[in-house]
XYZ file of C-alpha atoms in Angstrom:
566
model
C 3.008 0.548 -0.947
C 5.143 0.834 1.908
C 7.704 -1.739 3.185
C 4.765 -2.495 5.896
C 1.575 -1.947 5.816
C 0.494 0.767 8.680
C -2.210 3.086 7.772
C -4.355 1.545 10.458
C -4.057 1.418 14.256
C -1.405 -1.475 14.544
C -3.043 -2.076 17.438
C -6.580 -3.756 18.819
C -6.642 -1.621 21.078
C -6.633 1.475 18.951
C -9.169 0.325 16.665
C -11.814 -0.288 19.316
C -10.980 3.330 20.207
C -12.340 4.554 17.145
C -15.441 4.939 18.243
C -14.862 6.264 21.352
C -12.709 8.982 20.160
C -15.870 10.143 17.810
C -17.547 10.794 21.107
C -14.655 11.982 23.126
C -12.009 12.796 20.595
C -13.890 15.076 18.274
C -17.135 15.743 20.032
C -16.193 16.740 23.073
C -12.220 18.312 21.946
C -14.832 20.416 20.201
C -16.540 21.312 22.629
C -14.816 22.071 25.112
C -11.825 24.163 22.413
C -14.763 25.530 19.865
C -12.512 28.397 18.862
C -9.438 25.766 18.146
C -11.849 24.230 16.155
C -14.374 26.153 13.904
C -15.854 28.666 15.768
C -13.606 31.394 14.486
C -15.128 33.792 11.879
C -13.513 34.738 8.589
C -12.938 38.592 9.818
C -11.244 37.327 12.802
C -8.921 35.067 10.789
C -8.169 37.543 7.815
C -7.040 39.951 10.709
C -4.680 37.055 12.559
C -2.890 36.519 9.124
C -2.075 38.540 6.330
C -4.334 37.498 3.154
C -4.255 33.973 2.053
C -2.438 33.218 -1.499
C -0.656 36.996 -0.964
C 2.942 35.815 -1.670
C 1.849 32.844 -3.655
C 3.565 32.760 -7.304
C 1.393 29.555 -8.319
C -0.616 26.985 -6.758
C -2.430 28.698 -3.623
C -4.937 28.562 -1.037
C -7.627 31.111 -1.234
C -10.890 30.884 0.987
C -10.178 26.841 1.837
C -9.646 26.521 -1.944
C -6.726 25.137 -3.487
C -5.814 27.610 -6.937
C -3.766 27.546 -9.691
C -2.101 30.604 -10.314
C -4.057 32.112 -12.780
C -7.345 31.906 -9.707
C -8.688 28.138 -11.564
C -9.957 26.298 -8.611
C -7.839 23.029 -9.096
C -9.361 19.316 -7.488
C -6.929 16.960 -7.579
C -7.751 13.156 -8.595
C -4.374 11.054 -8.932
C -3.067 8.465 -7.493
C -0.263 7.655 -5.280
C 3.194 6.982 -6.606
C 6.075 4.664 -4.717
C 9.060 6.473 -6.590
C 11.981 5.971 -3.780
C 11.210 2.253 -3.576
C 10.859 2.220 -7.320
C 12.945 4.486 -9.029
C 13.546 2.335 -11.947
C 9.098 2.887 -12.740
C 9.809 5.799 -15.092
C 7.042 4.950 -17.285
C 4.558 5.365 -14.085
C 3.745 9.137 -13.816
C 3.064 8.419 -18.245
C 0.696 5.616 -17.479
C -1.493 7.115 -14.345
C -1.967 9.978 -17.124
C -2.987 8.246 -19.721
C -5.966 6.841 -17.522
C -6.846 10.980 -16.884
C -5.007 11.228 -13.563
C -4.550 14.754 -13.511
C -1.882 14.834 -10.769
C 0.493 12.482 -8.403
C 1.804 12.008 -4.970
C 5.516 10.970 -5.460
C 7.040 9.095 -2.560
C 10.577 10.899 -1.352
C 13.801 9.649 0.953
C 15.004 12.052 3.136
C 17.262 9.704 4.191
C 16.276 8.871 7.337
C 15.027 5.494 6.490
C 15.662 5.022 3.270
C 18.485 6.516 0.697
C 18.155 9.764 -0.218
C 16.231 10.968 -3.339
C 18.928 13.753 -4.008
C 18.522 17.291 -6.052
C 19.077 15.274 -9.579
C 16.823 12.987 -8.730
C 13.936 14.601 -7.177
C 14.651 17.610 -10.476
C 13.810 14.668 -12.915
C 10.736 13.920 -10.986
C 9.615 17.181 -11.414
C 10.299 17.322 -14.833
C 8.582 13.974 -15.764
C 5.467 14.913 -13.418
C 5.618 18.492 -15.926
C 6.048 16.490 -19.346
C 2.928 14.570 -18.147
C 1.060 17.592 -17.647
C 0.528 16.439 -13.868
C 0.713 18.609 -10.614
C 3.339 16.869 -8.564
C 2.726 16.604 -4.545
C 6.098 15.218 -3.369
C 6.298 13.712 -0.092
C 8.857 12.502 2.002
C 7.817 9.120 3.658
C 10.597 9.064 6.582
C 8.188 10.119 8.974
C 5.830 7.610 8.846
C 4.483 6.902 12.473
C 6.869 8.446 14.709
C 6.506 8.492 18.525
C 5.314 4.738 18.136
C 7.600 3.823 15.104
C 11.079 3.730 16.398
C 12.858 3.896 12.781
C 10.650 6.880 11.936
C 12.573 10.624 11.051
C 11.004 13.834 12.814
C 9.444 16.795 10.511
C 12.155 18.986 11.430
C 14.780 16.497 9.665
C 12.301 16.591 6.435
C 12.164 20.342 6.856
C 16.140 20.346 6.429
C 15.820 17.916 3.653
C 13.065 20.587 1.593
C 15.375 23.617 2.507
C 18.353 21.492 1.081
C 15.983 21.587 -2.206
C 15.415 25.076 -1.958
C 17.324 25.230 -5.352
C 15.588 22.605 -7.162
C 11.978 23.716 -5.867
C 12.734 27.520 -7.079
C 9.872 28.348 -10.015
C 7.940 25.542 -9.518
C 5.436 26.954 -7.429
C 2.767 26.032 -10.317
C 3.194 22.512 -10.592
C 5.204 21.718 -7.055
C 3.144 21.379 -3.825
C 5.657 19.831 -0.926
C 3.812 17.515 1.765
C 6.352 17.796 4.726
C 5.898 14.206 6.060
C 3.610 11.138 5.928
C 1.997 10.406 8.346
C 4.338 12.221 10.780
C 2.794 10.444 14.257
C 1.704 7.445 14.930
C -0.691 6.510 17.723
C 1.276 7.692 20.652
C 0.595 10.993 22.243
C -0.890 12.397 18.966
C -1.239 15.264 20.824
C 1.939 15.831 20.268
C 1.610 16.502 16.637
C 0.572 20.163 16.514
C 4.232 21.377 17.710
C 6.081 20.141 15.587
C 3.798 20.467 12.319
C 3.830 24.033 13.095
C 7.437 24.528 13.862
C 8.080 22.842 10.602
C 5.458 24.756 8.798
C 7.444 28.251 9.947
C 10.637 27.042 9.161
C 10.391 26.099 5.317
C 8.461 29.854 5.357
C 11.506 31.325 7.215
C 13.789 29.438 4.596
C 12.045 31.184 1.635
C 9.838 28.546 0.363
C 6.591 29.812 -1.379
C 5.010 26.472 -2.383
C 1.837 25.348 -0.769
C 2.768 23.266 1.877
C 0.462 19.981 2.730
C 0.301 18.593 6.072
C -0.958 15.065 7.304
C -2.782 13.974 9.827
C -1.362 11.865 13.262
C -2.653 8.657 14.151
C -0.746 7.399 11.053
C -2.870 10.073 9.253
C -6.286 8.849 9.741
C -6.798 11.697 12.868
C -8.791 9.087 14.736
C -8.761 11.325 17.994
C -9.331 14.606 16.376
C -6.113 16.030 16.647
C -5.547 17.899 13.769
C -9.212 18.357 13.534
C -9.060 20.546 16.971
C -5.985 21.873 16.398
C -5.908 23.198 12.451
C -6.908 26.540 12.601
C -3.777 27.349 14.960
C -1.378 25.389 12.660
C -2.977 27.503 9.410
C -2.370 30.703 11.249
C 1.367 29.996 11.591
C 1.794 30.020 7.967
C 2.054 33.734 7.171
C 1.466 33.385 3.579
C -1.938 31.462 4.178
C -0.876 28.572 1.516
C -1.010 25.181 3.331
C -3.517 22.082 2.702
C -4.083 19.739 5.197
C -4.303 15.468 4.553
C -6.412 13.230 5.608
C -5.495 9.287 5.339
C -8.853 7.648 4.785
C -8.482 3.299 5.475
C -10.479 1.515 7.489
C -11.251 3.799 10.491
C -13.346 5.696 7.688
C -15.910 3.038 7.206
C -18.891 4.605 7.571
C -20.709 7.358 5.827
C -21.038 9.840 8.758
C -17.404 9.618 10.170
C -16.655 9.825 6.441
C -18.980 13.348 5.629
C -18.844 14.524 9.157
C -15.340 14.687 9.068
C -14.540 16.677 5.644
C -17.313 19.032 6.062
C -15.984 20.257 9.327
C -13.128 21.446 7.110
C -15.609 22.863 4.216
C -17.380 24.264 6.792
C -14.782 26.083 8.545
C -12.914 27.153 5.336
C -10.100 25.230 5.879
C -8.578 23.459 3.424
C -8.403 19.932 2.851
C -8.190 17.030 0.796
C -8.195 12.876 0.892
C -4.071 12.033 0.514
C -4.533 8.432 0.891
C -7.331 6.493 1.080
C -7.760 2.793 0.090
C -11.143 0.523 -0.509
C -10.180 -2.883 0.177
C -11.013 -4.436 3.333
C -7.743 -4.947 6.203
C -8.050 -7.225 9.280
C -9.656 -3.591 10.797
C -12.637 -3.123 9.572
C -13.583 -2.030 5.210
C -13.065 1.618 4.176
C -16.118 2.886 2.515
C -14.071 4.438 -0.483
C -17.850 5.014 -2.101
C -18.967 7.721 0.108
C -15.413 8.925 0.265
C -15.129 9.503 -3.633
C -18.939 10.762 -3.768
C -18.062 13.462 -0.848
C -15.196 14.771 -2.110
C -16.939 15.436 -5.903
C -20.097 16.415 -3.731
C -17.768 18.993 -2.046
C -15.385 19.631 -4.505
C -11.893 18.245 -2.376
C -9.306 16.506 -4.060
C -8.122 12.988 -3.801
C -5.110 10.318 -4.416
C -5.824 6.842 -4.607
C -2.776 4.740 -2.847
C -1.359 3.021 -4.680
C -0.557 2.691 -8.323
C 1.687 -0.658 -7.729
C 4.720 -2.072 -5.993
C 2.693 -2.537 -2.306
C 3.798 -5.512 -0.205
C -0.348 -6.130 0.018
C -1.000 -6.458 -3.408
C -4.566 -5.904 -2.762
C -3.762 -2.398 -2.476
C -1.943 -2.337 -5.939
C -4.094 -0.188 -8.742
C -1.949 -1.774 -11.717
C -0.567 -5.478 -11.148
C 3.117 -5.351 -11.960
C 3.222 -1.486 -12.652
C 1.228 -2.953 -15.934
C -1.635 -0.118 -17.116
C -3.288 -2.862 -19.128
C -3.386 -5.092 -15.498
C -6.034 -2.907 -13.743
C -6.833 -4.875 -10.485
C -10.645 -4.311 -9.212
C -9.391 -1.517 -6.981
C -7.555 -0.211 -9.715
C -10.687 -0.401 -12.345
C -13.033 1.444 -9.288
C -10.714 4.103 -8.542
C -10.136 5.286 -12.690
C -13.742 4.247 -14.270
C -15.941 3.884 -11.507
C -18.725 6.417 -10.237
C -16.865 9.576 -9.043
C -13.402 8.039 -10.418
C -10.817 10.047 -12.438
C -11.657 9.631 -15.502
C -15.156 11.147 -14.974
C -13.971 13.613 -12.769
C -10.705 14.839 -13.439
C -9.822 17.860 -14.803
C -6.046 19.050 -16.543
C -4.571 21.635 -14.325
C -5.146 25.100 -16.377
C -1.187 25.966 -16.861
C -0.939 23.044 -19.325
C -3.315 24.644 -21.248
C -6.662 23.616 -19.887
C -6.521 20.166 -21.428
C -4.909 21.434 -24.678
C -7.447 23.435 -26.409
C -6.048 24.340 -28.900
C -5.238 20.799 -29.664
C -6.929 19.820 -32.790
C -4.869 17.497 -34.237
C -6.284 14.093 -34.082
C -4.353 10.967 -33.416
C -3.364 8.427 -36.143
C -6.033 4.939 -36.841
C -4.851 2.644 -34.214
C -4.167 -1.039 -35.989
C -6.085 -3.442 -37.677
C -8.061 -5.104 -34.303
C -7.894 -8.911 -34.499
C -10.173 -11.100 -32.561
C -9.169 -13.826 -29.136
C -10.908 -15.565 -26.756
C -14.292 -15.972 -28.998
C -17.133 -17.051 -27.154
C -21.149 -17.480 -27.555
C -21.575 -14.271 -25.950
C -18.086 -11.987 -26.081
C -14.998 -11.320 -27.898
C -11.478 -9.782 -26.799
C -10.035 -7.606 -29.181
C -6.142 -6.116 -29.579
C -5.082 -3.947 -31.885
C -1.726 -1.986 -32.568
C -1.584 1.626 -30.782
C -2.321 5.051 -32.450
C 0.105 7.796 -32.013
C -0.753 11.689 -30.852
C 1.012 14.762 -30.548
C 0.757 14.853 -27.198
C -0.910 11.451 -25.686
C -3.590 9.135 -26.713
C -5.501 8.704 -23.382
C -7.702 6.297 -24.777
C -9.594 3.547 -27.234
C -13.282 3.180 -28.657
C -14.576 -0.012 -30.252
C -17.386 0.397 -32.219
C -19.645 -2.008 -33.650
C -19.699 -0.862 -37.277
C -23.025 -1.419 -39.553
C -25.115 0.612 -41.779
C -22.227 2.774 -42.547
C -22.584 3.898 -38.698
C -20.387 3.034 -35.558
C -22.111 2.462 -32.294
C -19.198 2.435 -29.235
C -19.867 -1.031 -27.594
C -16.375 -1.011 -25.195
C -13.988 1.421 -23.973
C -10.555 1.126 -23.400
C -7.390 3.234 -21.931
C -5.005 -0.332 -23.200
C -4.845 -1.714 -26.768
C -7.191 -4.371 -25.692
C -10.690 -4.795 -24.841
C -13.687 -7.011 -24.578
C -17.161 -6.513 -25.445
C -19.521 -8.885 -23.731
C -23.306 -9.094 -24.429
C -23.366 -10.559 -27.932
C -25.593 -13.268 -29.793
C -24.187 -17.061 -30.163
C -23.138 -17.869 -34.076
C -23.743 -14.230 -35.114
C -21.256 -12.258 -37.414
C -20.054 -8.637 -35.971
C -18.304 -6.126 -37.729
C -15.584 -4.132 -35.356
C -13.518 -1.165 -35.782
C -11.379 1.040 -33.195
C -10.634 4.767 -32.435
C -8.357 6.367 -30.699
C -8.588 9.740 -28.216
C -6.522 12.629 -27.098
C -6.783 14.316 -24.404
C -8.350 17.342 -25.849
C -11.081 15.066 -27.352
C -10.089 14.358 -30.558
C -11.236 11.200 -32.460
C -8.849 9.563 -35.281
C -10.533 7.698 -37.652
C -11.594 4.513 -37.436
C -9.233 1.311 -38.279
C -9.301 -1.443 -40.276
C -12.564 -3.471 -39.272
C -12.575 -6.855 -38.065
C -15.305 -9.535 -38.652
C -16.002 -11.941 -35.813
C -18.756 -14.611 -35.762
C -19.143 -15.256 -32.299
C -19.807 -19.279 -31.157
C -22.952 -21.140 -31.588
C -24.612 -21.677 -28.354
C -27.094 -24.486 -27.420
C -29.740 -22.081 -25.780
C -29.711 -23.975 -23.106
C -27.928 -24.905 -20.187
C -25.228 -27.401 -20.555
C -25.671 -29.233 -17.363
C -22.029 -27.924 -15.616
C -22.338 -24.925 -13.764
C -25.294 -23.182 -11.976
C -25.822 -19.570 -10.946
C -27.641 -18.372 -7.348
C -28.489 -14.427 -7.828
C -29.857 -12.245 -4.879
C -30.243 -8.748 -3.054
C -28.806 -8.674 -0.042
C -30.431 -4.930 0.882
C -31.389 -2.508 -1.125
C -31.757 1.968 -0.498
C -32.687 4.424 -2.452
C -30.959 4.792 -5.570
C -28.720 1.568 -4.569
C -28.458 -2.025 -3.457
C -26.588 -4.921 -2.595
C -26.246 -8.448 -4.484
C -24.345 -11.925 -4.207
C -23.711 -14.126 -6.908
C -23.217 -17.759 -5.897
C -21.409 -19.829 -8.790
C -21.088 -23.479 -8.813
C -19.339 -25.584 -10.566
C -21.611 -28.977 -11.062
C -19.248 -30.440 -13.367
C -16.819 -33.082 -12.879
C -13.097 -31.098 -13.447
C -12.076 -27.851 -11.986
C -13.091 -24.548 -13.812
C -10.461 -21.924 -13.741
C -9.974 -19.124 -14.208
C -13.378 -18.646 -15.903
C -15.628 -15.154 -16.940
C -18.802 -14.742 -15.997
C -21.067 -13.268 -17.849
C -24.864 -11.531 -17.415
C -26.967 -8.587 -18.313
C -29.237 -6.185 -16.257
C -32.468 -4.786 -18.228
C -33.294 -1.820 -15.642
C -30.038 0.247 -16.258
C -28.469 -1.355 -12.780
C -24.530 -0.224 -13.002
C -22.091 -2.010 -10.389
C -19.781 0.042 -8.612
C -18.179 -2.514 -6.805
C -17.195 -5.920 -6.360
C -15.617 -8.093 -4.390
C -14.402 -12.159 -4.960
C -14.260 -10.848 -8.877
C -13.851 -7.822 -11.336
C -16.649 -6.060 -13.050
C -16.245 -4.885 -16.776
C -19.560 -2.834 -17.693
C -20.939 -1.816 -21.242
C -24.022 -0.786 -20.792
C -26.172 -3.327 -19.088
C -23.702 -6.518 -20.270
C -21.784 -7.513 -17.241
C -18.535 -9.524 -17.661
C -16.855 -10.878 -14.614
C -13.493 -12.179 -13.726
C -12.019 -14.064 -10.758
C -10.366 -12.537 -8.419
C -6.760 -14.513 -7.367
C -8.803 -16.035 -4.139
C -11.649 -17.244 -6.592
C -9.751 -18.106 -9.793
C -10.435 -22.207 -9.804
C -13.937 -23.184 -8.619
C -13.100 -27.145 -7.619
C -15.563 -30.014 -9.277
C -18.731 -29.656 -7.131
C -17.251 -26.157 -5.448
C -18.618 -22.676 -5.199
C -17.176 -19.208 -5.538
C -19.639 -16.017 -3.964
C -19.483 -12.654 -5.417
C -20.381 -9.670 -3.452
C -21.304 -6.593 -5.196
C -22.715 -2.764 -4.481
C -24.462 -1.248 -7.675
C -26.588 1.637 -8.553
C -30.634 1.014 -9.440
C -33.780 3.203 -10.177
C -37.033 2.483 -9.479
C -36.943 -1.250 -10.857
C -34.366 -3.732 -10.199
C -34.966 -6.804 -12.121
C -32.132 -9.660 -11.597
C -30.645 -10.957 -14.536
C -32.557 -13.276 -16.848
C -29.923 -15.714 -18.007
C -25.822 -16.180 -16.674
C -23.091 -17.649 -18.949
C -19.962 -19.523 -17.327
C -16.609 -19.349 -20.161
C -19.717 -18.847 -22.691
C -21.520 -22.121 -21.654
C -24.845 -21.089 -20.682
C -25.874 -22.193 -16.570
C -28.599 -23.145 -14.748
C -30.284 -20.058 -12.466
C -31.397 -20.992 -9.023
């Protein structure tokens, strides 16, 4: 992420505000301003500006929509990119692809604070965000927290550094949408915020520039007083052509369902447009985002959003890929492209690359022969060599292959993957497939047999399991996993291992990773709870999904070795 982290109040202070600016900062800003806030109708604003999208080549805002060219309504679910900090990561923008991202935030230098990403440079990016068939939001990061930042740029320094790219920028107003600053005030005098956003806003229109423009937030984007929640319609006026986005940051002053829904529907509602530029799920010293009901909102309401970050942060625990490695999915990483409401579920190719290649019917080539690691009583790992694709494989099937018939058992977007769930000392039969992104299945590879452990049936005496529900609400619940180690050496690291027989699905965890097939639950440690000492214990939080039943799981397995359930 950034070379500190500081999308939270820095200050105490400032977080115990939160709540009072809900009451003061948004309730009453609107009350006492309704017509700076939502009040005005959609006849009154069509006749302050001329009609939104008029003098937009590509990507535009029409009725607090965000549309491709061609009139496609276009949701955005990517991630976050550190590019200036990282400019060797070429491979990045290939690999947040090939889990279905469909487009990117790119972090940009305007030289304020950092060296300059210069016309070549930011040209390439462009190109490389094109070649993966991704919509490219490119932001420069100089801004970050002025007023209380001291090092921070102004916008009207980025606006310079965008007019200075007039050039490159020039016919890519389909894949090109330019976010001004980050973050461009901190917690002092956000007030102060609306002036210069819209100053900034008229001068990249008076320059020439046709893109759709994106705007953050103050309060180092999270808008915890309301600011550019009172003050948007005036800013969206001053953009003559009508094609500007506004950008929440969404941490830990979001951590709660209503501030969460209240908040993006007063957009909806007013037909303004906005989306989630940043959000994060792991808990800070400030409080836990609830990245859930963020996710679920924006599908509910059809807003875009980009995960921060793919890798690189100085807190790791914000890192979606460990290392910039695509096979090294940290639990953040695994919730934000599989999860409920992720990207690959929900993402959708941007239209002017074809509409996720439809005509593509060319399948890709059998992936390698799989061979078999890590054999246990109850799971396997498999690796195999990768298919190739005409455009991209986006990602693996292995199937469990008898009767002449494949049944998928694990999916992956690496050449590896585990399937958990099996029978001690049985024989399985595996083979793999690959994907494109138009849907096309190669056919299968060489199979694999694998004849999993023998198992004693019962437990072996060195590690015991505590399972319960902490709370439980329609349609969800809570659950902790307490796992001790009653041996006499140190276990570590170590999988976990359990089923649920009532169609329970986790959607997140914390202390561990979840890896779900079906009901077959495997877990691994997370860095904090990687060795569990001789008589020590490691808790597991979790939230999942449930219906009407909610049976806990029969039977837990520790490395394979079968445990005692308390």
């Amino acid at each position: 992420m950034r070379p500190a982290r500081r999308d939270t109040p820095r200050t105490l202070p400032a977080r115990l505000l939160t709540g009072l600016a809900a009451l003061i900062g948004l309730v009453v800003v609107g009350a006492l301003c309704p017509g700076a806030a939502l009040a005005q109708s959609p006849a009154a604003r069509s006749a302050a500006v001329p009609s939104p999208g008029a003098q937009a080549a590509g990507l535009h805002i029409s009725d607090g929509r965000l549309l491709e060219g061609n009139g496609n309504d276009f949701v955005m679910r990517g991630v976050n990119h550190a590019h200036t900090w990282y400019p060797g990561e070429t491979q990045s923008l290939a690999d947040v692809k090939a889990l279905g991202a469909n487009s990117v935030r790119v972090v940009l230098s305007d030289g304020h604070r950092w060296s300059e990403n210069g016309p070549a440079d930011v040209a390439a990016v462009i190109e490389q965000c094109k070649a993966n068939r991704l919509i490219c939001v490119l932001e420069v990061h100089d801004t970050t927290g002025y007023g209380e930042d001291a090092a921070a740029g102004t916008l009207d320094h980025a606006a310079d550094y965008w007019i200075g790219l007039k050039d490159v920028l020039a016919g890519q107003e389909d894949y090109v949408i330019v976010n001004i600053g980050n973050e461009p005030w901190g917690n002092t005098d956000p007030a102060g915020w609306t002036e210069p956003t819209t100053a900034a806003v008229k001068k990249l229109r008076a320059a020439g520039l046709q893109h759709t423009i994106m705007v953050d937030a103050p309060n180092w984007g999270q808008d915890w007083q309301g600011v550019m929640r009172a003050n948007a319609r005036s800013v969206y006026d001053a953009d003559p052509t009508g094609n500007l986005i506004f950008s929440i940051h969404m941490y830990s002053v979001f951590d709660t369902a209503q501030e969460i829904t209240d908040y993006l529907n007063a957009f909806v509602d007013a037909e303004l447009p906005i989306l989630i530029g940043e959000f994060g799920g792991p808990a800070d010293q400030y409080g836990d985002p609830d990245e859930d009901t963020m996710m679920a909102t924006a599908e509910q309401l059809g807003l875009g959003y980009l995960a921060w970050s793919w890798s690189g942060n100085t807190d790791p625990v914000l890192d979606l890929a460990l290392d910039f490695d695509p096979s090294r999915l940290s639990g953040w990483g695994e919730r934000i492209f599989h999860g409920v409401n992720g990207i690959a579920q929900t993402s959708e190719e941007a239209t002017v690359y074809g509409g996720g290649a439809p005509d593509d019917t060319e399948a890709p080539t059998a992936p390698g022969t799989p061979s078999a690691t890590a054999v246990t009583e109850t799971s396997v790992t498999l690796g195999w060599a990768a298919a190739t694709d005409d455009t991209a494989v986006t990602g693996y099937d292995v199937v469990l292959v008898g009767d002449g018939a494949g049944t998928t058992v694990a999916s992956s977007t690496t050449t590896t993957a585990t399937v958990t769930g099996l029978t001690a000392a049985t024989t399985y039969t595996f083979a793999v497939h690959a994907r494109d992104a138009a849907g096309n299945r190669s056919a299968p590879s060489v199979t694999v047999e694998v004849t999993t452990d023998e198992g004693g049936g019962t437990p072996d005496g060195t590690c015991s399991v505590g399972y319960r529900v902490v709370g439980e609400w329609p349609g969800g619940f809570q659950g902790e996993i307490a796992v001790r180690n009653t041996g006499s050496a140190a276990v570590g690291p170590w999988t976990l291992a359990f089923a649920f027989a009532d169609g329970q699905s986790i959607t997140n965890m914390w202390g561990g990773t979840a890896t779900q097939n079906a009901g077959a639950v495997s877990v691994a440690p997370a860095s904090y709870t990687a060795t569990i000492p001789a008589g020590g214990t490691v808790t597991l939080g979790f939230t999942a999904r449930k219906g009407d039943i909610n049976t806990a799981p029969a039977a837990f397995t520790l490395d394979g070795a079968s445990c005692v359930t308390t």
